[in-house]
Amino acid sequence: MVTDLTRRTAALGLRVAAAGLTATMGAIHLYLWADGYRDLATIGGLFLLNGIVGCLLALALLVAPYRWLGLVATVTALFTAGTLGALFLSLTTGLFGFEESSDAELVRPTLAVETAGIVVLTTLAVAALSHRHHPRGQGSGPTAADRGTARTRSGP
């Protein structure tokens, strides 16, 4: 049987892992921006934006109240998937006139971090969203409406 403490511990572990992977993605983009990508038309600004947004989303994953965690994790998973998609485009057909090489610095680590991030973030989003929708009697407890209904039904 899964206890509430076990569920909370797992959620915390997923939350920290998701935030760490998202922060790493943002840090990679900020590092590359500072290392010369800032001089690339369009791509440079997008690397800076990705780095900033990635770091903000990592922070949001850590501080969001649990009721918002599913939404934050979903948005972050979609953002990370978009970033990974942009990397694949730049490696294959090019993106905004820029073509990346698979031998370029941090391409392989970025692929690993972003892929792992999507998996962990999706798992976190599903866990957080499904926990909110547990049927009564499966750990979610009565809602305020249930408690109000129970009071009005008291009688003979």
Tab-separated table of C-alpha atoms in Angstrom:
chain	number	residue	atom	x	y	z
A	1	MET	CA	0.000	0.000	0.000
A	2	VAL	CA	1.293	3.440	-0.936
A	3	THR	CA	1.231	5.781	2.011
A	4	ASP	CA	0.790	9.513	1.814
A	5	LEU	CA	4.383	9.948	3.038
A	6	THR	CA	5.673	7.695	0.244
A	7	ARG	CA	3.678	9.641	-2.332
A	8	ARG	CA	4.963	12.968	-1.012
A	9	THR	CA	8.565	11.728	-0.966
A	10	ALA	CA	8.277	10.488	-4.551
A	11	ALA	CA	6.706	13.776	-5.641
A	12	LEU	CA	9.481	15.735	-3.943
A	13	GLY	CA	12.125	13.584	-5.631
A	14	LEU	CA	10.509	14.088	-9.039
A	15	ARG	CA	10.128	17.817	-8.364
A	16	VAL	CA	13.815	18.229	-7.463
A	17	ALA	CA	14.982	16.093	-10.411
A	18	ALA	CA	12.745	18.025	-12.826
A	19	ALA	CA	13.973	21.373	-11.493
A	20	GLY	CA	17.597	20.227	-11.685
A	21	LEU	CA	17.263	19.060	-15.295
A	22	THR	CA	15.424	22.246	-16.275
A	23	ALA	CA	18.037	24.439	-14.573
A	24	THR	CA	20.790	22.469	-16.322
A	25	MET	CA	19.106	23.046	-19.681
A	26	GLY	CA	18.882	26.770	-18.929
A	27	ALA	CA	22.497	26.901	-17.735
A	28	ILE	CA	23.734	25.177	-20.898
A	29	HIS	CA	21.962	27.759	-23.033
A	30	LEU	CA	23.309	30.656	-20.963
A	31	TYR	CA	26.822	29.213	-21.119
A	32	LEU	CA	26.667	28.795	-24.904
A	33	TRP	CA	25.175	32.268	-25.294
A	34	ALA	CA	28.070	33.767	-23.312
A	35	ASP	CA	30.578	31.582	-25.198
A	36	GLY	CA	29.743	33.091	-28.577
A	37	TYR	CA	26.204	32.176	-29.588
A	38	ARG	CA	25.132	35.689	-28.599
A	39	ASP	CA	26.752	36.893	-31.832
A	40	LEU	CA	24.452	34.750	-33.998
A	41	ALA	CA	21.484	36.546	-35.526
A	42	THR	CA	18.146	35.390	-34.069
A	43	ILE	CA	19.658	32.261	-32.481
A	44	GLY	CA	21.693	34.312	-30.010
A	45	GLY	CA	18.635	36.048	-28.584
A	46	LEU	CA	16.748	32.755	-28.443
A	47	PHE	CA	19.594	31.117	-26.481
A	48	LEU	CA	19.489	33.941	-23.949
A	49	LEU	CA	15.692	33.740	-23.717
A	50	ASN	CA	15.823	29.947	-23.337
A	51	GLY	CA	18.404	30.225	-20.567
A	52	ILE	CA	16.392	32.786	-18.617
A	53	VAL	CA	13.035	31.030	-19.054
A	54	GLY	CA	14.601	27.653	-18.213
A	55	CYS	CA	15.983	29.000	-14.938
A	56	LEU	CA	12.649	30.658	-14.070
A	57	LEU	CA	10.747	27.447	-14.789
A	58	ALA	CA	13.191	25.480	-12.621
A	59	LEU	CA	12.490	27.880	-9.770
A	60	ALA	CA	8.737	27.636	-10.390
A	61	LEU	CA	8.954	23.835	-10.152
A	62	LEU	CA	10.502	24.163	-6.708
A	63	VAL	CA	8.185	26.797	-5.237
A	64	ALA	CA	4.821	26.112	-6.885
A	65	PRO	CA	2.101	24.983	-4.489
A	66	TYR	CA	1.205	21.349	-5.120
A	67	ARG	CA	-2.177	22.277	-6.633
A	68	TRP	CA	-0.303	24.121	-9.442
A	69	LEU	CA	2.557	21.644	-9.830
A	70	GLY	CA	0.873	19.614	-12.585
A	71	LEU	CA	0.346	22.728	-14.690
A	72	VAL	CA	3.892	24.027	-14.104
A	73	ALA	CA	5.372	20.607	-14.922
A	74	THR	CA	3.252	20.367	-18.087
A	75	VAL	CA	4.305	23.821	-19.308
A	76	THR	CA	7.947	23.033	-18.518
A	77	ALA	CA	7.755	19.660	-20.309
A	78	LEU	CA	6.328	21.371	-23.402
A	79	PHE	CA	8.992	24.086	-23.239
A	80	THR	CA	11.723	21.442	-22.957
A	81	ALA	CA	10.224	19.435	-25.835
A	82	GLY	CA	10.201	22.586	-27.965
A	83	THR	CA	13.828	23.232	-27.096
A	84	LEU	CA	14.763	19.661	-28.005
A	85	GLY	CA	12.804	19.971	-31.253
A	86	ALA	CA	14.680	23.169	-32.096
A	87	LEU	CA	17.990	21.370	-31.484
A	88	PHE	CA	16.954	18.538	-33.817
A	89	LEU	CA	15.986	21.067	-36.488
A	90	SER	CA	19.309	22.853	-36.158
A	91	LEU	CA	21.105	19.497	-36.482
A	92	THR	CA	19.167	18.399	-39.567
A	93	THR	CA	17.662	21.108	-41.762
A	94	GLY	CA	18.884	24.193	-39.930
A	95	LEU	CA	16.993	26.727	-37.866
A	96	PHE	CA	16.836	30.438	-38.726
A	97	GLY	CA	19.774	29.926	-41.065
A	98	PHE	CA	21.881	28.220	-38.390
A	99	GLU	CA	23.069	24.630	-38.683
A	100	GLU	CA	24.531	22.894	-35.646
A	101	SER	CA	26.973	19.998	-35.779
A	102	SER	CA	26.493	16.889	-33.666
A	103	ASP	CA	30.182	17.263	-32.773
A	104	ALA	CA	29.687	20.766	-31.332
A	105	GLU	CA	30.366	21.366	-27.667
A	106	LEU	CA	27.510	20.287	-25.378
A	107	VAL	CA	25.246	18.887	-28.121
A	108	ARG	CA	25.277	15.345	-26.742
A	109	PRO	CA	24.907	16.405	-23.094
A	110	THR	CA	22.080	18.722	-24.125
A	111	LEU	CA	20.303	15.883	-25.916
A	112	ALA	CA	20.604	13.741	-22.780
A	113	VAL	CA	19.503	16.479	-20.359
A	114	GLU	CA	16.518	17.557	-22.438
A	115	THR	CA	15.356	13.998	-23.151
A	116	ALA	CA	15.613	13.067	-19.467
A	117	GLY	CA	13.888	16.341	-18.590
A	118	ILE	CA	10.907	15.550	-20.800
A	119	VAL	CA	10.548	12.083	-19.235
A	120	VAL	CA	10.825	13.334	-15.636
A	121	LEU	CA	8.621	16.392	-16.218
A	122	THR	CA	5.928	14.323	-17.921
A	123	THR	CA	5.999	11.811	-15.069
A	124	LEU	CA	5.738	14.637	-12.541
A	125	ALA	CA	2.878	16.295	-14.448
A	126	VAL	CA	0.911	13.058	-14.710
A	127	ALA	CA	1.495	12.222	-11.042
A	128	ALA	CA	0.520	15.693	-9.835
A	129	LEU	CA	-2.525	15.955	-12.079
A	130	SER	CA	-3.792	12.441	-11.365
A	131	HIS	CA	-3.341	12.872	-7.604
A	132	ARG	CA	-5.722	15.825	-7.729
A	133	HIS	CA	-8.382	13.676	-9.374
A	134	HIS	CA	-8.342	10.586	-7.128
A	135	PRO	CA	-11.837	9.337	-6.441
A	136	ARG	CA	-13.013	9.740	-2.882
A	137	GLY	CA	-11.683	7.023	-0.661
A	138	GLN	CA	-8.361	6.709	-2.483
A	139	GLY	CA	-6.331	9.187	-0.505
A	140	SER	CA	-7.839	12.462	-1.572
A	141	GLY	CA	-10.254	12.804	1.347
A	142	PRO	CA	-13.603	14.547	1.255
A	143	THR	CA	-13.904	17.833	-0.537
A	144	ALA	CA	-15.458	20.924	0.991
A	145	ALA	CA	-18.586	20.230	-1.051
A	146	ASP	CA	-18.715	16.666	0.320
A	147	ARG	CA	-18.432	17.940	3.875
A	148	GLY	CA	-21.181	20.484	3.273
A	149	THR	CA	-23.434	17.825	1.757
A	150	ALA	CA	-22.786	15.509	4.692
A	151	ARG	CA	-23.945	18.210	7.097
A	152	THR	CA	-27.170	18.857	5.209
A	153	ARG	CA	-28.004	15.148	5.096
A	154	SER	CA	-27.739	14.651	8.820
A	155	GLY	CA	-31.078	13.795	10.190
A	156	PRO	CA	-33.412	10.837	10.432
